[in-house]
Amino acid sequence: MITISINEQKYKFYEQITLSEALTRYFEHESKPTVFALAVNQNFVPQTQYANHQLSSGDIVDIFSPIQGG
Amino acid sequence: MSLNIYGSELDSRLLIGTALYPSPEIMKASVIASKAKVVTLSLKRQSPILGSKQGSGLESGQGGGQAIWQYIQSLASEHEIKLLPNTAGCKTADEAYTLAQMSRELFGTPWVKLEVIGDDYNLQPDPIELLDACKRLIADGFQVLPYCTDDLVLCQRLYDLGCQVIMPWASPIGTGKGLLNPYNLTTIRERLPKATLIIDAGIGKPSDACQALELGYDGVLLNSAVALASDPVTMAQAFAYAVESGELARSAGLMPERQTAQPSTPTLDTPFWHQTT
């Protein structure tokens, strides 16, 4: 079993999981923004790599979406 | 009469932020009234509470999210306004670099308003981290618009790294104190004649924006001065006029300052002139 943190919430998975699979599971419970980008362990992961990016236990996934700014 | 940002010619010298408005509708109307062709925006980690499907009022209000993004998108598509994502909240070069990479993918622009804050009290940029972040971003193909202090040597270093646009502050973010050090800002203008210089932060009144343009600055970036006005839409219009006025004044050539009075009415042959000397 591995534990992944996604937006500060801990999720347990019984098997090795890709970033793409983890996101699918995450968005079953959380609202999916129309657009988003993300970082794993504070490193940017491009959308094109979600399917191939294998997550490890303890990884921290942060999902970002647009907001107003100055 | 246009502002050049990395080869893009824009027909307004005002850049405007999208935060702090009373509502998204007022934000959109204010941006249109300002005639700005660039708006700033940001990225934020989705809140676990706000992001929950069970939550109500999802991502509304100042938290931003879907609603504000839709308004910004409509501004971009209907009014040919360009997006300038910032790296607000970053305190290290690493954080800023990661956030900039996400912004580029999400907003499809190489532009980034680089903010790396070194002090929480006055939100003063950290020059060391700023230069480090700049170096990495430029090497990665970004077109960087660094927010910095009015330090000449820092601005020179940023320019030497390849920043074609440099954005020194007028005064700390959100203070509305205007141009605290016109001498420093003038020196930067004189020493970096080829750089696109934009005053970013601290503008409080339209006259501040006008002064920046009179000093020879190419543009002004502001947010609070419009968003926190009693009537943001009218204030946005006032800033549009101020920037235009400052630019006209600059191009017309300001008269030289004098230490002593000089009569504007000729005194020769006026009645009693000989009695007043």
CSV table of C-alpha atoms in Angstrom, one decimal:
chain,number,residue,atom,x,y,z
A,1,MET,CA,0.0,0.0,0.0
A,2,ILE,CA,1.2,3.5,-0.8
A,3,THR,CA,0.2,6.8,0.5
A,4,ILE,CA,0.0,9.9,-1.7
A,5,SER,CA,-0.8,13.4,-0.6
A,6,ILE,CA,-3.0,15.3,-3.1
A,7,ASN,CA,-3.7,18.9,-2.2
A,8,GLU,CA,-2.9,18.2,1.4
A,9,GLN,CA,-5.3,15.2,1.6
A,10,LYS,CA,-3.8,11.7,2.1
A,11,TYR,CA,-5.0,8.9,-0.2
A,12,LYS,CA,-4.1,5.3,0.2
A,13,PHE,CA,-3.7,3.1,-2.9
A,14,TYR,CA,-3.3,-0.7,-2.8
A,15,GLU,CA,-1.1,-0.9,-5.8
A,16,GLN,CA,1.5,1.2,-7.7
A,17,ILE,CA,-0.3,3.9,-9.5
A,18,THR,CA,0.4,6.5,-12.2
A,19,LEU,CA,-0.3,10.2,-11.8
A,20,SER,CA,-3.1,9.9,-14.4
A,21,GLU,CA,-4.8,7.1,-12.4
A,22,ALA,CA,-4.4,8.9,-9.1
A,23,LEU,CA,-6.0,12.0,-10.6
A,24,THR,CA,-9.0,10.0,-12.0
A,25,ARG,CA,-9.5,8.6,-8.5
A,26,TYR,CA,-9.1,12.0,-6.9
A,27,PHE,CA,-11.6,13.7,-9.1
A,28,GLU,CA,-14.2,11.0,-8.2
A,29,HIS,CA,-14.4,12.8,-4.9
A,30,GLU,CA,-13.3,16.3,-5.6
A,31,SER,CA,-14.5,18.9,-8.2
A,32,LYS,CA,-12.4,18.9,-11.3
A,33,PRO,CA,-11.4,22.4,-12.4
A,34,THR,CA,-11.9,23.1,-16.1
A,35,VAL,CA,-8.2,23.7,-16.4
A,36,PHE,CA,-5.3,22.9,-14.1
A,37,ALA,CA,-1.6,22.2,-13.9
A,38,LEU,CA,0.3,20.3,-11.3
A,39,ALA,CA,3.5,19.7,-9.5
A,40,VAL,CA,4.8,16.5,-7.8
A,41,ASN,CA,7.1,17.1,-4.9
A,42,GLN,CA,7.2,20.8,-6.0
A,43,ASN,CA,8.4,19.8,-9.5
A,44,PHE,CA,6.3,20.6,-12.5
A,45,VAL,CA,4.9,17.6,-14.4
A,46,PRO,CA,3.6,18.4,-17.9
A,47,GLN,CA,0.2,17.1,-18.9
A,48,THR,CA,1.8,14.9,-21.5
A,49,GLN,CA,3.6,12.9,-18.8
A,50,TYR,CA,0.6,12.2,-16.5
A,51,ALA,CA,0.0,8.7,-17.9
A,52,ASN,CA,3.7,7.7,-17.6
A,53,HIS,CA,4.6,9.3,-14.3
A,54,GLN,CA,4.7,6.6,-11.7
A,55,LEU,CA,3.9,7.8,-8.2
A,56,SER,CA,5.8,6.6,-5.1
A,57,SER,CA,4.7,6.4,-1.5
A,58,GLY,CA,5.0,9.8,0.2
A,59,ASP,CA,4.8,11.8,-3.0
A,60,ILE,CA,3.0,15.1,-2.7
A,61,VAL,CA,0.8,16.2,-5.6
A,62,ASP,CA,-0.3,19.8,-5.8
A,63,ILE,CA,-3.0,20.8,-8.3
A,64,PHE,CA,-3.3,24.5,-9.3
A,65,SER,CA,-6.0,26.3,-11.1
A,66,PRO,CA,-6.4,30.0,-12.2
A,67,ILE,CA,-7.3,32.8,-9.9
A,68,GLN,CA,-7.4,36.5,-10.1
A,69,GLY,CA,-4.1,38.2,-9.5
A,70,GLY,CA,-2.3,41.6,-9.4
B,1,MET,CA,2.4,55.4,-29.1
B,2,SER,CA,2.5,51.7,-28.4
B,3,LEU,CA,4.0,49.6,-25.7
B,4,ASN,CA,6.5,46.9,-26.7
B,5,ILE,CA,6.5,43.7,-24.6
B,6,TYR,CA,8.9,41.2,-26.1
B,7,GLY,CA,7.9,42.2,-29.6
B,8,SER,CA,4.2,42.5,-29.0
B,9,GLU,CA,3.0,46.0,-29.8
B,10,LEU,CA,0.2,47.0,-27.5
B,11,ASP,CA,-1.9,50.2,-28.0
B,12,SER,CA,-2.2,50.9,-24.2
B,13,ARG,CA,0.5,51.6,-21.7
B,14,LEU,CA,-1.6,50.4,-18.8
B,15,LEU,CA,-1.5,46.9,-17.5
B,16,ILE,CA,-4.1,46.0,-14.9
B,17,GLY,CA,-4.7,43.3,-12.2
B,18,THR,CA,-7.8,41.2,-11.8
B,19,ALA,CA,-7.9,40.9,-8.0
B,20,LEU,CA,-9.7,42.6,-5.2
B,21,TYR,CA,-12.7,43.9,-7.1
B,22,PRO,CA,-16.1,43.8,-5.5
B,23,SER,CA,-17.4,41.3,-8.1
B,24,PRO,CA,-16.2,39.6,-11.3
B,25,GLU,CA,-18.6,41.8,-13.3
B,26,ILE,CA,-17.0,45.0,-11.9
B,27,MET,CA,-13.6,43.5,-12.6
B,28,LYS,CA,-14.5,42.9,-16.2
B,29,ALA,CA,-16.1,46.3,-16.7
B,30,SER,CA,-13.1,48.0,-15.0
B,31,VAL,CA,-10.6,46.3,-17.3
B,32,ILE,CA,-12.6,47.3,-20.4
B,33,ALA,CA,-12.8,50.9,-19.1
B,34,SER,CA,-9.1,51.0,-18.4
B,35,LYS,CA,-8.3,50.2,-22.1
B,36,ALA,CA,-5.5,47.9,-20.8
B,37,LYS,CA,-4.4,45.2,-23.2
B,38,VAL,CA,-2.7,43.1,-20.6
B,39,VAL,CA,-4.3,41.6,-17.4
B,40,THR,CA,-2.4,39.8,-14.6
B,41,LEU,CA,-3.7,36.7,-13.0
B,42,SER,CA,-2.3,33.9,-10.9
B,43,LEU,CA,-2.5,30.2,-10.0
B,44,LYS,CA,-3.6,28.8,-6.7
B,45,ARG,CA,-3.7,25.4,-5.2
B,46,GLN,CA,-7.2,24.0,-5.2
B,47,SER,CA,-8.5,24.2,-1.7
B,48,PRO,CA,-9.5,20.8,-0.3
B,49,ILE,CA,-12.6,22.4,1.3
B,50,LEU,CA,-13.6,24.6,-1.6
B,51,GLY,CA,-12.8,21.9,-4.1
B,52,SER,CA,-15.0,19.3,-2.4
B,53,LYS,CA,-18.0,18.2,-4.5
B,54,GLN,CA,-20.0,18.3,-1.3
B,55,GLY,CA,-19.2,22.0,-0.7
B,56,SER,CA,-21.5,24.8,-1.6
B,57,GLY,CA,-20.6,28.1,-3.2
B,58,LEU,CA,-17.7,26.3,-4.8
B,59,GLU,CA,-14.8,28.6,-5.8
B,60,SER,CA,-16.8,31.8,-5.6
B,61,GLY,CA,-15.8,35.2,-4.3
B,62,GLN,CA,-12.2,36.3,-3.7
B,63,GLY,CA,-11.0,32.7,-3.8
B,64,GLY,CA,-11.4,32.9,-7.5
B,65,GLY,CA,-11.6,29.7,-9.4
B,66,GLN,CA,-13.9,28.8,-12.3
B,67,ALA,CA,-16.0,31.9,-12.3
B,68,ILE,CA,-13.2,34.4,-12.4
B,69,TRP,CA,-11.3,32.3,-15.0
B,70,GLN,CA,-14.4,32.4,-17.3
B,71,TYR,CA,-14.5,36.2,-17.0
B,72,ILE,CA,-10.8,36.6,-17.7
B,73,GLN,CA,-11.1,34.2,-20.7
B,74,SER,CA,-13.9,36.3,-22.1
B,75,LEU,CA,-11.8,39.5,-21.7
B,76,ALA,CA,-9.0,37.8,-23.6
B,77,SER,CA,-11.1,36.6,-26.4
B,78,GLU,CA,-13.6,39.5,-26.8
B,79,HIS,CA,-11.2,42.4,-26.2
B,80,GLU,CA,-7.8,41.0,-27.5
B,81,ILE,CA,-6.4,41.2,-24.0
B,82,LYS,CA,-3.2,39.3,-23.3
B,83,LEU,CA,-2.7,37.3,-20.1
B,84,LEU,CA,0.3,37.9,-17.8
B,85,PRO,CA,0.5,35.2,-15.1
B,86,ASN,CA,2.4,36.1,-12.0
B,87,THR,CA,4.3,34.1,-9.4
B,88,ALA,CA,2.7,35.8,-6.4
B,89,GLY,CA,3.4,34.1,-3.1
B,90,CYS,CA,6.7,32.6,-4.1
B,91,LYS,CA,9.7,33.1,-1.8
B,92,THR,CA,12.3,31.1,-3.6
B,93,ALA,CA,13.6,30.7,-7.1
B,94,ASP,CA,12.6,27.1,-7.0
B,95,GLU,CA,9.0,27.9,-6.2
B,96,ALA,CA,8.8,30.6,-8.8
B,97,TYR,CA,10.3,28.4,-11.5
B,98,THR,CA,7.8,25.6,-10.8
B,99,LEU,CA,4.8,28.0,-10.8
B,100,ALA,CA,6.0,29.7,-14.0
B,101,GLN,CA,6.2,26.3,-15.7
B,102,MET,CA,2.6,25.5,-14.7
B,103,SER,CA,1.4,28.9,-15.9
B,104,ARG,CA,3.0,28.5,-19.2
B,105,GLU,CA,1.3,25.2,-19.8
B,106,LEU,CA,-2.0,26.4,-18.5
B,107,PHE,CA,-2.2,29.9,-20.1
B,108,GLY,CA,-0.2,29.1,-23.2
B,109,THR,CA,2.1,32.2,-22.9
B,110,PRO,CA,5.9,32.5,-22.4
B,111,TRP,CA,5.3,35.7,-20.4
B,112,VAL,CA,5.7,35.6,-16.7
B,113,LYS,CA,5.5,38.4,-14.2
B,114,LEU,CA,8.2,37.2,-11.9
B,115,GLU,CA,7.6,37.9,-8.2
B,116,VAL,CA,9.9,36.4,-5.6
B,117,ILE,CA,9.2,38.0,-2.2
B,118,GLY,CA,11.9,38.4,0.4
B,119,ASP,CA,10.1,40.2,3.2
B,120,ASP,CA,6.5,39.5,4.4
B,121,TYR,CA,6.1,43.0,5.9
B,122,ASN,CA,6.5,45.1,2.9
B,123,LEU,CA,6.4,42.4,0.2
B,124,GLN,CA,9.8,43.6,-1.0
B,125,PRO,CA,11.3,41.4,-3.8
B,126,ASP,CA,14.3,39.2,-2.9
B,127,PRO,CA,17.0,40.3,-5.4
B,128,ILE,CA,19.1,37.2,-5.0
B,129,GLU,CA,16.3,34.7,-5.6
B,130,LEU,CA,14.9,37.0,-8.3
B,131,LEU,CA,18.1,36.9,-10.3
B,132,ASP,CA,18.5,33.2,-9.9
B,133,ALA,CA,14.9,32.5,-11.0
B,134,CYS,CA,15.3,34.9,-13.9
B,135,LYS,CA,18.4,33.1,-15.1
B,136,ARG,CA,16.6,29.7,-15.1
B,137,LEU,CA,13.4,31.0,-16.7
B,138,ILE,CA,15.2,32.7,-19.5
B,139,ALA,CA,17.3,29.6,-20.2
B,140,ASP,CA,14.0,27.7,-20.4
B,141,GLY,CA,12.6,30.1,-23.0
B,142,PHE,CA,10.4,32.3,-20.8
B,143,GLN,CA,10.0,36.0,-21.5
B,144,VAL,CA,10.4,37.4,-18.0
B,145,LEU,CA,8.9,40.6,-16.6
B,146,PRO,CA,10.6,40.8,-13.2
B,147,TYR,CA,9.0,42.8,-10.4
B,148,CYS,CA,11.9,44.4,-8.5
B,149,THR,CA,12.9,47.3,-6.3
B,150,ASP,CA,14.1,50.7,-7.8
B,151,ASP,CA,17.7,49.6,-7.4
B,152,LEU,CA,19.7,50.6,-10.5
B,153,VAL,CA,22.3,47.8,-10.2
B,154,LEU,CA,19.6,45.1,-9.8
B,155,CYS,CA,17.8,46.5,-12.9
B,156,GLN,CA,21.0,46.5,-14.8
B,157,ARG,CA,21.7,42.9,-13.8
B,158,LEU,CA,18.2,41.8,-14.9
B,159,TYR,CA,18.7,43.6,-18.2
B,160,ASP,CA,22.1,41.9,-18.7
B,161,LEU,CA,20.5,38.5,-18.1
B,162,GLY,CA,18.1,39.2,-21.0
B,163,CYS,CA,15.0,40.8,-19.5
B,164,GLN,CA,13.7,43.2,-22.1
B,165,VAL,CA,11.1,44.4,-19.7
B,166,ILE,CA,11.9,45.4,-16.1
B,167,MET,CA,9.3,46.4,-13.6
B,168,PRO,CA,10.6,48.4,-10.6
B,169,TRP,CA,8.2,49.3,-7.9
B,170,ALA,CA,6.9,52.8,-7.1
B,171,SER,CA,6.3,51.8,-3.5
B,172,PRO,CA,5.3,48.6,-1.8
B,173,ILE,CA,2.4,46.6,-3.2
B,174,GLY,CA,-1.0,47.8,-2.2
B,175,THR,CA,0.2,50.9,-0.3
B,176,GLY,CA,-0.9,53.5,-2.9
B,177,LYS,CA,2.0,55.7,-1.8
B,178,GLY,CA,2.9,56.6,-5.4
B,179,LEU,CA,6.5,57.2,-6.6
B,180,LEU,CA,8.5,57.3,-3.4
B,181,ASN,CA,11.8,57.8,-5.1
B,182,PRO,CA,11.6,59.6,-8.4
B,183,TYR,CA,15.3,60.1,-8.4
B,184,ASN,CA,16.0,56.4,-8.4
B,185,LEU,CA,13.4,55.8,-11.1
B,186,THR,CA,14.7,58.6,-13.3
B,187,THR,CA,18.3,57.2,-13.0
B,188,ILE,CA,17.1,53.7,-14.0
B,189,ARG,CA,15.3,55.3,-17.0
B,190,GLU,CA,18.4,57.2,-18.1
B,191,ARG,CA,20.8,54.3,-17.6
B,192,LEU,CA,18.6,51.7,-19.4
B,193,PRO,CA,17.3,53.6,-22.4
B,194,LYS,CA,16.5,50.5,-24.5
B,195,ALA,CA,14.7,48.5,-21.8
B,196,THR,CA,10.9,48.5,-21.6
B,197,LEU,CA,10.4,49.9,-18.1
B,198,ILE,CA,7.1,49.5,-16.4
B,199,ILE,CA,6.2,50.8,-12.9
B,200,ASP,CA,4.7,48.0,-11.0
B,201,ALA,CA,3.1,48.4,-7.5
B,202,GLY,CA,2.5,51.3,-5.3
B,203,ILE,CA,0.5,53.4,-7.7
B,204,GLY,CA,-2.4,55.0,-5.7
B,205,LYS,CA,-3.7,57.9,-7.9
B,206,PRO,CA,-4.0,58.6,-11.6
B,207,SER,CA,-1.5,61.4,-11.1
B,208,ASP,CA,1.0,58.8,-10.0
B,209,ALA,CA,0.6,57.0,-13.3
B,210,CYS,CA,0.8,60.2,-15.2
B,211,GLN,CA,4.1,61.1,-13.3
B,212,ALA,CA,5.6,57.7,-14.2
B,213,LEU,CA,4.9,58.3,-17.9
B,214,GLU,CA,6.3,61.8,-17.6
B,215,LEU,CA,9.5,60.4,-16.2
B,216,GLY,CA,9.8,58.4,-19.4
B,217,TYR,CA,8.5,55.0,-18.2
B,218,ASP,CA,6.9,52.9,-20.9
B,219,GLY,CA,3.9,51.7,-18.9
B,220,VAL,CA,2.3,51.2,-15.5
B,221,LEU,CA,0.9,48.1,-13.9
B,222,LEU,CA,-1.6,48.5,-11.1
B,223,ASN,CA,-4.5,46.8,-9.4
B,224,SER,CA,-5.5,48.1,-6.0
B,225,ALA,CA,-5.8,51.7,-7.1
B,226,VAL,CA,-8.7,50.7,-9.3
B,227,ALA,CA,-10.1,47.7,-7.5
B,228,LEU,CA,-10.4,49.4,-4.1
B,229,ALA,CA,-11.8,52.7,-5.5
B,230,SER,CA,-15.4,53.5,-4.5
B,231,ASP,CA,-16.2,53.3,-8.2
B,232,PRO,CA,-13.6,51.0,-9.8
B,233,VAL,CA,-15.0,51.5,-13.4
B,234,THR,CA,-14.8,55.2,-13.3
B,235,MET,CA,-11.3,55.1,-11.7
B,236,ALA,CA,-10.2,52.7,-14.4
B,237,GLN,CA,-11.3,55.3,-17.0
B,238,ALA,CA,-9.4,58.0,-15.0
B,239,PHE,CA,-6.2,55.9,-15.2
B,240,ALA,CA,-6.7,55.5,-18.9
B,241,TYR,CA,-6.7,59.2,-19.3
B,242,ALA,CA,-3.8,59.7,-16.9
B,243,VAL,CA,-1.5,57.3,-18.8
B,244,GLU,CA,-2.4,58.9,-22.1
B,245,SER,CA,-1.8,62.4,-20.6
B,246,GLY,CA,1.6,61.4,-19.2
B,247,GLU,CA,2.6,59.9,-22.5
B,248,LEU,CA,1.6,63.1,-24.4
B,249,ALA,CA,3.4,65.3,-21.9
B,250,ARG,CA,6.6,63.2,-22.2
B,251,SER,CA,6.5,63.4,-26.0
B,252,ALA,CA,5.7,67.1,-25.9
B,253,GLY,CA,8.9,67.8,-23.8
B,254,LEU,CA,8.6,69.2,-20.3
B,255,MET,CA,10.0,72.7,-19.6
B,256,PRO,CA,13.2,72.7,-17.5
B,257,GLU,CA,12.9,73.3,-13.8
B,258,ARG,CA,14.4,76.5,-12.4
B,259,GLN,CA,15.5,77.5,-9.0
B,260,THR,CA,14.3,81.1,-9.2
B,261,ALA,CA,11.1,82.8,-10.5
B,262,GLN,CA,10.9,84.0,-14.1
B,263,PRO,CA,8.1,86.3,-15.0
B,264,SER,CA,5.8,84.8,-17.6
B,265,THR,CA,4.4,88.3,-18.6
B,266,PRO,CA,7.1,90.5,-20.2
B,267,THR,CA,7.9,93.4,-17.8
B,268,LEU,CA,9.6,95.8,-20.2
B,269,ASP,CA,7.4,98.8,-21.0
B,270,THR,CA,4.7,97.7,-18.6
B,271,PRO,CA,3.4,100.6,-16.4
B,272,PHE,CA,5.6,101.4,-13.4
B,273,TRP,CA,8.1,98.7,-14.3
B,274,HIS,CA,11.1,100.9,-13.4
B,275,GLN,CA,9.6,101.6,-10.0
B,276,THR,CA,9.6,97.9,-9.0
B,277,THR,CA,13.3,97.2,-9.6
